[in-house]
Coordinates of C-alpha atoms in Angstrom, one line a residue:
M76 CA -32.6 -23.7 20.9
Q77 CA -32.4 -22.1 17.2
K78 CA -31.2 -18.5 18.4
I79 CA -28.4 -20.7 20.5
Q80 CA -27.4 -22.5 17.3
D81 CA -27.3 -18.9 15.3
S82 CA -25.3 -17.5 17.8
T83 CA -22.6 -20.6 17.9
A84 CA -22.4 -20.4 14.3
I85 CA -21.6 -16.7 14.5
V86 CA -19.4 -17.2 16.7
H87 CA -17.6 -19.8 14.5
Q88 CA -17.6 -17.9 11.8
N89 CA -16.2 -14.7 13.2
T90 CA -13.5 -16.9 14.6
Q91 CA -12.7 -18.3 11.3
D92 CA -12.4 -14.7 10.0
Y93 CA -10.4 -14.0 12.4
L94 CA -8.1 -17.1 12.2
H95 CA -7.7 -16.5 8.4
W96 CA -7.0 -12.9 8.6
F97 CA -4.2 -13.8 11.1
R98 CA -2.5 -16.4 9.2
H99 CA -2.3 -14.5 6.2
S100 CA -1.1 -11.2 8.0
A101 CA 2.5 -13.4 9.0
P102 CA 4.0 -12.5 5.8
Y103 CA 3.3 -9.3 6.6
I104 CA 4.7 -9.3 10.4
N105 CA 7.5 -10.7 9.1
A106 CA 8.3 -8.3 6.4
H107 CA 7.9 -5.5 8.7
R108 CA 9.9 -6.5 11.5
N109 CA 13.1 -4.5 11.9
K110 CA 11.7 -1.6 9.8
T111 CA 12.0 1.9 10.4
F112 CA 8.1 3.5 9.7
V113 CA 7.7 7.5 10.1
V114 CA 3.7 8.1 11.1
M115 CA 2.2 11.6 10.9
F116 CA -1.1 12.6 12.6
D117 CA -2.5 16.6 12.8
G118 CA -4.0 18.2 15.9
E119 CA -7.7 17.1 14.7
A120 CA -6.6 13.1 14.8
I121 CA -5.5 13.9 18.5
Q122 CA -8.7 15.4 18.9
H123 CA -10.9 12.4 17.7
E124 CA -12.6 10.2 19.6
N125 CA -10.7 7.3 17.6
F126 CA -7.2 8.5 18.7
Q127 CA -6.8 6.1 21.9
Y128 CA -7.2 3.2 19.2
I129 CA -4.7 4.6 17.4
I130 CA -2.3 5.0 19.8
H131 CA -3.1 1.2 21.0
D132 CA -2.3 0.1 17.3
I133 CA 0.9 2.3 17.6
A134 CA 1.9 0.0 20.7
L135 CA 1.1 -3.3 19.0
L136 CA 3.3 -1.8 15.9
H137 CA 6.0 -1.7 18.5
S138 CA 5.4 -4.8 20.1
L139 CA 5.9 -6.4 16.4
G140 CA 9.3 -5.0 16.2
I141 CA 8.6 -2.2 13.8
R142 CA 10.8 1.0 14.5
L143 CA 8.4 3.9 14.9
V144 CA 9.3 7.6 14.8
L145 CA 6.0 9.5 15.8
V146 CA 5.2 13.1 14.3
Y147 CA 2.3 15.2 15.2
G148 CA 0.7 18.3 14.5
A149 CA -1.0 20.8 16.5
R150 CA -3.0 23.2 14.5
P151 CA -6.2 23.3 16.1
Q152 CA -4.5 23.4 19.5
I153 CA -2.3 26.4 18.7
N154 CA -5.8 28.3 17.6
A155 CA -7.3 27.6 21.0
Q156 CA -4.6 28.9 23.1
L157 CA -4.2 31.8 20.5
Q158 CA -8.1 32.8 21.1
I159 CA -7.4 32.7 24.8
Q160 CA -4.8 35.0 24.4
H161 CA -6.6 37.4 21.7
L162 CA -3.8 37.0 19.3
Q163 CA -4.3 36.5 15.5
T164 CA -1.8 34.9 12.9
P165 CA -2.4 34.9 9.9
F166 CA -1.7 31.9 6.9
H167 CA 0.2 32.8 4.1
D168 CA 0.7 29.9 1.3
V169 CA -0.8 27.0 3.8
R170 CA 2.1 28.2 6.7
R171 CA 1.2 30.3 9.8
I172 CA 3.2 33.7 10.0
T173 CA 4.6 33.1 13.7
T174 CA 5.0 36.7 15.8
R175 CA 7.1 36.4 18.7
E176 CA 4.0 37.2 20.6
A177 CA 2.2 34.1 19.3
L178 CA 5.4 31.8 20.0
P179 CA 4.5 31.3 23.7
C180 CA 1.0 29.9 22.5
V181 CA 2.7 27.6 20.1
M182 CA 5.2 26.0 22.7
Q183 CA 2.5 25.6 25.1
A184 CA 0.1 23.7 22.4
V185 CA 2.9 21.4 21.2
G186 CA 3.9 21.1 24.3
A187 CA 0.3 19.8 25.8
A188 CA 0.1 17.6 22.8
R189 CA 3.5 15.9 23.6
M190 CA 2.4 15.2 26.9
Q191 CA -1.1 13.9 25.7
I192 CA 0.3 11.5 23.6
E193 CA 3.2 10.2 26.0
A194 CA 0.7 9.6 28.8
L195 CA -1.6 7.5 26.5
L196 CA 1.9 5.5 25.3
S197 CA 2.4 4.9 28.9
M198 CA -0.6 3.9 29.7
G199 CA -1.0 -0.3 31.0
L200 CA -4.4 -0.6 32.4
A201 CA -5.6 -4.0 32.5
N202 CA -8.4 -5.1 30.1
S203 CA -6.5 -2.4 27.8
P204 CA -4.5 -3.4 24.7
M205 CA -2.0 -1.8 26.6
F206 CA -1.7 -3.9 29.6
G207 CA 1.9 -5.1 30.3
A208 CA 3.1 -3.0 27.2
R209 CA 6.4 -1.2 28.4
I210 CA 6.9 1.5 25.6
D211 CA 9.8 4.0 26.3
V212 CA 8.9 7.6 24.4
V213 CA 11.8 10.0 23.5
S214 CA 11.3 13.4 21.9
G215 CA 14.3 16.2 22.0
N216 CA 16.0 18.3 20.2
L217 CA 16.5 16.2 17.2
V218 CA 15.3 18.3 14.5
T219 CA 17.2 21.6 13.4
A220 CA 15.5 24.1 11.6
K221 CA 16.0 27.6 10.0
P222 CA 14.0 30.7 9.4
Y223 CA 11.5 30.3 6.2
G224 CA 12.5 33.8 5.6
I225 CA 10.8 36.7 3.6
R226 CA 8.5 35.1 1.0
D227 CA 6.4 36.7 -1.8
G228 CA 7.5 40.2 0.6
I229 CA 6.2 38.7 3.9
D230 CA 8.2 37.9 6.6
F231 CA 7.1 35.1 8.1
Q232 CA 9.1 36.0 11.5
L233 CA 9.6 32.8 13.8
T234 CA 8.0 30.3 11.2
G235 CA 10.6 28.1 10.3
E236 CA 11.7 25.2 7.7
V237 CA 13.7 21.5 8.0
R238 CA 17.0 22.4 8.1
S239 CA 18.4 18.6 9.2
V240 CA 17.4 16.2 11.5
D241 CA 19.8 14.2 13.8
V242 CA 19.6 10.7 12.0
D243 CA 22.7 9.3 13.8
A244 CA 20.7 10.2 17.2
M245 CA 17.6 8.8 16.5
T246 CA 19.2 5.7 14.7
R247 CA 20.3 5.0 18.1
L248 CA 17.0 5.3 19.7
L249 CA 15.2 3.1 17.7
E250 CA 17.7 0.2 17.9
R251 CA 17.3 0.7 21.3
H252 CA 13.3 -0.1 21.2
N253 CA 12.5 3.2 22.1
I254 CA 9.6 5.4 19.8
V255 CA 10.9 8.6 19.0
L256 CA 8.1 11.5 19.1
L257 CA 8.7 14.4 17.3
G258 CA 6.1 17.7 16.8
P259 CA 6.0 20.7 14.6
V260 CA 9.1 22.7 15.9
G261 CA 12.6 22.8 15.6
Y262 CA 15.8 24.4 17.3
S263 CA 18.3 26.6 15.6
T264 CA 22.1 26.8 16.3
T265 CA 21.3 30.3 17.7
G266 CA 19.0 28.7 20.4
E267 CA 15.6 29.9 18.9
V268 CA 12.2 28.1 18.5
F269 CA 10.6 28.1 15.0
N270 CA 7.1 26.6 13.9
L271 CA 7.5 23.9 11.3
L272 CA 5.0 22.1 9.1
A273 CA 4.5 18.7 10.9
E274 CA 4.0 17.3 7.2
E275 CA 7.7 18.4 6.1
V276 CA 9.0 17.4 9.4
A277 CA 7.7 14.0 8.5
T278 CA 8.8 13.6 5.2
K279 CA 12.2 15.2 5.9
T280 CA 12.5 12.8 8.6
A281 CA 11.7 9.9 6.6
I282 CA 14.0 10.6 3.8
A283 CA 17.0 11.0 5.9
L284 CA 16.5 8.2 7.8
K285 CA 15.8 5.9 4.5
A286 CA 12.7 4.7 6.3
E287 CA 10.4 1.9 4.6
K288 CA 7.4 3.7 5.2
L289 CA 6.0 7.1 5.3
I290 CA 2.6 7.0 7.0
F291 CA -0.2 10.3 6.9
L292 CA -3.3 9.8 8.9
G293 CA -5.7 12.6 7.6
N294 CA -9.2 13.2 7.5
Q295 CA -9.7 11.9 4.3
N296 CA -10.1 7.7 3.0
G297 CA -7.2 8.6 0.4
V298 CA -6.9 10.0 -2.5
F299 CA -10.1 10.0 -4.8
N300 CA -10.2 10.4 -8.8
S301 CA -12.9 12.7 -10.8
Q302 CA -15.5 10.0 -10.6
G303 CA -15.2 9.2 -6.8
Q304 CA -13.2 6.3 -7.0
L305 CA -10.6 5.3 -4.1
Q306 CA -7.3 5.2 -5.7
R307 CA -5.7 2.2 -3.9
E308 CA -2.1 3.0 -5.5
I309 CA -0.8 5.8 -7.5
V310 CA 3.0 6.6 -8.9
P311 CA 4.3 10.4 -7.6
H312 CA 3.9 11.8 -11.3
Q313 CA 0.2 11.4 -11.2
L314 CA -0.2 13.4 -7.9
D315 CA 0.5 16.9 -9.6
Q316 CA -3.2 17.2 -10.6
Y317 CA -4.1 15.9 -7.2
I318 CA -1.9 18.4 -5.0
T319 CA -3.4 21.7 -7.3
Q320 CA -6.8 20.2 -6.8
Y321 CA -6.5 19.8 -3.1
Q322 CA -4.6 23.2 -2.8
Q323 CA -7.6 25.0 -4.4
A324 CA -9.6 23.6 -2.0
Q325 CA -7.5 24.9 0.6
S326 CA -7.5 20.9 2.3
Q327 CA -4.5 19.9 4.1
M328 CA -4.2 16.7 1.7
A329 CA -2.7 19.1 -0.2
L330 CA 0.6 18.9 2.3
Y331 CA 0.0 15.1 2.6
L332 CA 0.2 14.3 -1.1
Q333 CA 3.1 17.0 -1.5
G334 CA 5.4 15.1 1.2
A335 CA 3.9 11.8 -0.1
K336 CA 5.6 12.4 -3.7
D337 CA 8.6 13.9 -2.1
A338 CA 9.6 11.1 0.0
A339 CA 8.4 8.3 -2.8
L340 CA 10.8 10.2 -5.1
N341 CA 14.0 10.3 -2.4
G342 CA 14.1 6.9 -1.4
V343 CA 11.0 6.1 0.6
Q344 CA 9.5 2.9 -0.5
R345 CA 6.0 3.3 0.2
V346 CA 3.8 6.5 1.2
H347 CA 0.5 5.6 2.5
V348 CA -2.2 8.1 3.3
L349 CA -5.0 7.0 5.8
P350 CA -8.1 8.1 7.8
Y351 CA -7.4 8.6 11.3
A352 CA -11.5 8.3 11.8
H353 CA -11.3 4.5 10.5
D354 CA -10.5 2.1 13.7
G355 CA -8.1 0.3 12.8
A356 CA -7.1 1.7 9.6
L357 CA -2.9 1.3 10.3
I358 CA -3.3 -2.3 11.0
Q359 CA -5.3 -3.1 7.9
E360 CA -3.3 -0.9 5.6
L361 CA -0.1 -2.9 6.8
F362 CA -1.2 -6.3 7.2
T363 CA -3.4 -7.0 4.6
R364 CA -3.2 -7.4 0.7
D365 CA -5.3 -4.3 -0.4
G366 CA -5.5 -2.2 2.6
I367 CA -7.5 0.4 3.0
G368 CA -6.1 3.9 1.7
T369 CA -3.8 5.2 -0.9
M370 CA -0.4 3.9 -1.5
V371 CA 2.5 6.1 -3.2
T372 CA 5.0 4.1 -4.6
D373 CA 7.9 4.9 -7.3
A374 CA 8.3 1.2 -7.0
H375 CA 7.2 -1.6 -9.0
Y376 CA 4.4 -2.9 -6.7
E377 CA 3.7 -5.9 -8.5
E378 CA 4.8 -6.9 -12.1
V379 CA 4.7 -9.7 -14.4
R380 CA 7.4 -11.9 -14.7
M381 CA 8.2 -15.6 -15.7
A382 CA 7.8 -17.9 -12.8
N383 CA 10.2 -19.8 -10.7
I384 CA 9.9 -23.6 -8.7
Q385 CA 9.3 -21.1 -5.7
D386 CA 5.7 -20.4 -7.1
V387 CA 4.3 -23.8 -7.6
G388 CA 2.4 -23.4 -4.3
G389 CA 1.4 -20.5 -5.2
L390 CA -0.3 -21.4 -8.7
I391 CA -1.5 -24.6 -7.1
N392 CA -3.7 -22.0 -5.0
L393 CA -5.0 -20.1 -7.6
L394 CA -5.8 -23.1 -10.4
R395 CA -7.0 -25.6 -7.8
P396 CA -10.7 -23.9 -7.5
L397 CA -10.9 -23.3 -11.3
E398 CA -9.9 -26.9 -12.1
E399 CA -12.6 -28.3 -9.3
Q400 CA -15.1 -26.4 -11.4
G401 CA -13.9 -27.8 -14.6
I402 CA -12.6 -24.6 -15.9
L403 CA -9.1 -25.6 -16.1
V404 CA -7.5 -28.8 -16.6
Y405 CA -6.4 -30.5 -14.1
R406 CA -2.5 -30.0 -13.7
S407 CA -0.6 -32.2 -10.9
R408 CA 1.9 -30.8 -8.9
E409 CA 4.7 -32.5 -10.7
R410 CA 3.7 -31.3 -13.7
L411 CA 3.5 -27.9 -12.5
E412 CA 7.1 -27.9 -11.2
T413 CA 8.2 -29.9 -14.8
E414 CA 6.5 -27.2 -16.8
I415 CA 7.3 -23.8 -14.4
N416 CA 9.3 -22.2 -17.0
Q417 CA 6.3 -21.7 -19.3
F418 CA 4.2 -19.7 -16.5
A419 CA 4.4 -16.3 -16.4
V420 CA 2.7 -14.9 -13.1
I421 CA 2.0 -11.3 -11.3
E422 CA 2.6 -11.6 -7.9
R423 CA 2.1 -9.2 -5.0
D424 CA 3.5 -9.9 -1.5
G425 CA 4.0 -13.3 -1.9
T426 CA 0.3 -14.2 -3.1
I427 CA 0.2 -15.1 -6.6
L428 CA -2.7 -12.9 -8.3
A429 CA -2.7 -13.8 -11.9
C430 CA -0.7 -16.6 -14.1
A431 CA -0.8 -18.0 -17.7
A432 CA 1.3 -20.4 -20.0
L433 CA 2.7 -20.3 -23.1
Y434 CA 3.6 -23.7 -24.6
P435 CA 5.7 -23.5 -28.3
I436 CA 4.0 -26.2 -30.5
P437 CA 6.1 -28.4 -32.8
T438 CA 5.3 -27.4 -36.5
T439 CA 6.9 -28.7 -39.6
A440 CA 8.3 -26.8 -42.2
N441 CA 4.7 -26.0 -43.7
E442 CA 3.5 -25.0 -40.6
I443 CA 3.4 -21.4 -39.4
A444 CA 5.5 -21.2 -36.2
S445 CA 3.0 -21.3 -33.3
A446 CA 2.3 -21.6 -29.4
E447 CA -0.5 -22.2 -27.3
I448 CA -1.7 -19.6 -24.5
A449 CA -3.3 -22.1 -21.8
C450 CA -3.7 -21.9 -17.8
V451 CA -5.2 -18.3 -18.0
A452 CA -6.2 -17.5 -14.2
V453 CA -6.7 -14.6 -12.0
H454 CA -7.3 -14.5 -8.2
P455 CA -11.2 -14.1 -7.6
S456 CA -10.4 -10.7 -5.8
Y457 CA -9.2 -9.3 -9.1
R458 CA -10.8 -10.1 -11.6
K459 CA -12.3 -7.2 -12.3
S460 CA -8.6 -5.6 -12.8
N461 CA -7.1 -5.9 -15.7
R462 CA -4.2 -8.3 -14.5
G463 CA -5.6 -11.0 -17.3
S464 CA -4.7 -8.2 -19.7
Q465 CA -1.4 -8.1 -18.6
I466 CA 0.0 -11.3 -18.2
L467 CA -1.7 -12.1 -21.9
H468 CA 0.1 -9.0 -23.2
F469 CA 3.5 -10.3 -21.8
L470 CA 3.0 -13.8 -23.1
E471 CA 2.3 -12.2 -26.5
E472 CA 5.8 -10.1 -26.2
K473 CA 7.4 -13.2 -25.3
A474 CA 6.3 -15.2 -28.0
R475 CA 7.4 -12.4 -31.0
T476 CA 10.7 -13.1 -29.2
L477 CA 10.8 -17.0 -29.9
N478 CA 9.7 -15.6 -33.4
I479 CA 6.2 -17.2 -32.9
H480 CA 4.2 -16.1 -35.9
Q481 CA 0.5 -17.3 -34.6
L482 CA -1.1 -18.0 -31.1
F483 CA -3.7 -20.4 -30.3
V484 CA -6.3 -20.9 -27.2
L485 CA -8.7 -23.8 -26.5
T486 CA -11.0 -22.9 -23.8
T487 CA -14.7 -23.7 -22.7
R488 CA -15.8 -21.0 -20.5
T489 CA -14.1 -17.7 -21.7
A490 CA -14.2 -17.2 -25.4
H491 CA -15.7 -13.5 -25.1
W492 CA -12.7 -12.6 -23.2
F493 CA -10.1 -13.9 -25.8
L494 CA -12.5 -12.4 -28.4
E495 CA -11.8 -9.2 -26.7
H496 CA -8.3 -9.9 -27.1
G497 CA -8.0 -10.2 -30.6
F498 CA -8.6 -13.5 -31.1
S499 CA -10.8 -14.9 -33.6
H500 CA -12.8 -18.5 -33.8
A501 CA -10.8 -21.1 -35.3
T502 CA -11.3 -24.8 -35.9
V503 CA -9.5 -27.9 -34.4
D504 CA -8.4 -28.6 -38.4
D505 CA -6.5 -25.0 -37.8
L506 CA -4.5 -26.6 -35.3
P507 CA -0.3 -27.7 -36.3
N508 CA -0.9 -31.4 -36.3
A509 CA 1.1 -32.0 -33.4
R510 CA -1.7 -29.8 -31.2
Q511 CA -4.5 -31.2 -33.0
A512 CA -3.2 -35.5 -31.8
L513 CA -3.5 -34.0 -28.4
Y514 CA -7.3 -32.3 -28.8
N515 CA -9.5 -33.8 -26.0
Y516 CA -12.6 -33.9 -27.6
Q517 CA -14.4 -34.7 -24.6
R518 CA -13.2 -31.6 -23.2
N519 CA -14.8 -30.5 -26.8
S520 CA -12.6 -27.0 -26.2
L521 CA -13.6 -24.1 -28.6
V522 CA -10.7 -23.0 -30.5
F523 CA -9.4 -19.1 -31.2
K524 CA -6.4 -18.0 -32.7
K525 CA -4.3 -14.7 -33.4
I526 CA -2.0 -13.7 -35.7
I527 CA 0.9 -11.5 -33.5

């Protein structure tokens, strides 16, 4: 009986977790609908056992109304074909030198990879996520190439680079709910075929289409700093050191990061680097707040701003648990609506991650112009970040613009945190008279002040 009860409890918990995730994914589903995403995966990803699940997730994204351009690489597949023909093609500066003898191997490997992807996207087996899905996949001469030429005295022969992509044709195909599939080859105006870097095809396509997202599925979780910590978010100008590092290690990650930098600086809002071996990486990155990999963006992903009336619901969700614990004074919805202009918030994707309020205190001519910082709160998942410091600094700057020279804080639990941020011990008698009159002796809050 106990085992049955335990099993029932586990099922109930799993169901609750699923419902919680599904409800919180709704804003992302709405935000992503009718947006264009370019997703690039290399030949190693195609060979990996998790690739079938990547295809299932791609089908799910398509069903949610996301416009998808898929770009695939084929390095290991080309290597295998060359080995069969006993041919060798050296690399220089990450690019394969493609000879005329090697080109048929390139075309055969790229064509076989394309058919494998198309077959998986056509699968409609019962008891699979693809059941009942009708997906039209279109590929063709959508990428125009030009010779890479002679570099460092080396003739790259039939290795090329992207000259242009057919934006009009791709846009029409995407508007008709097709998935566009591009390989690492391009065609010249003279009818020649060129071997291209798939990473370059993906980057140039995302820029030309003004895609909302460019996603690289690679063999690493993302970018790690020197301490081995995954960098969840990074701006383009910070990538150079990592690009150099990965180039020295001859890692394919250097190509992803160079593409990420170029795309982010040329209008692509967000670039994601994810692991292809992690089941559900695409879904976790796109439909949860923190994702799983590294995101590169030149936009302000989150910023401190003054609150508005639409933030009241989010503030209530953030403050209620702290009020129930007695850490903060209870504020009703009506009070929050009345005082909303006093609050600053940090928001990410519709969720309030942190807040604080600045209340000017009425002072007499003999008193220093003062204000109280109150209701400092940070979402439990982000308390080890610097968001509390960010919002405190923001309100200090705002106080200066109001010609306020002295800040007060009343707290029962977070004295050390305020001391670390430049506040010093004070007493109730140090408060301006108007604030002394409102002091709650039952709470017995400690008083801190800071001259600004």
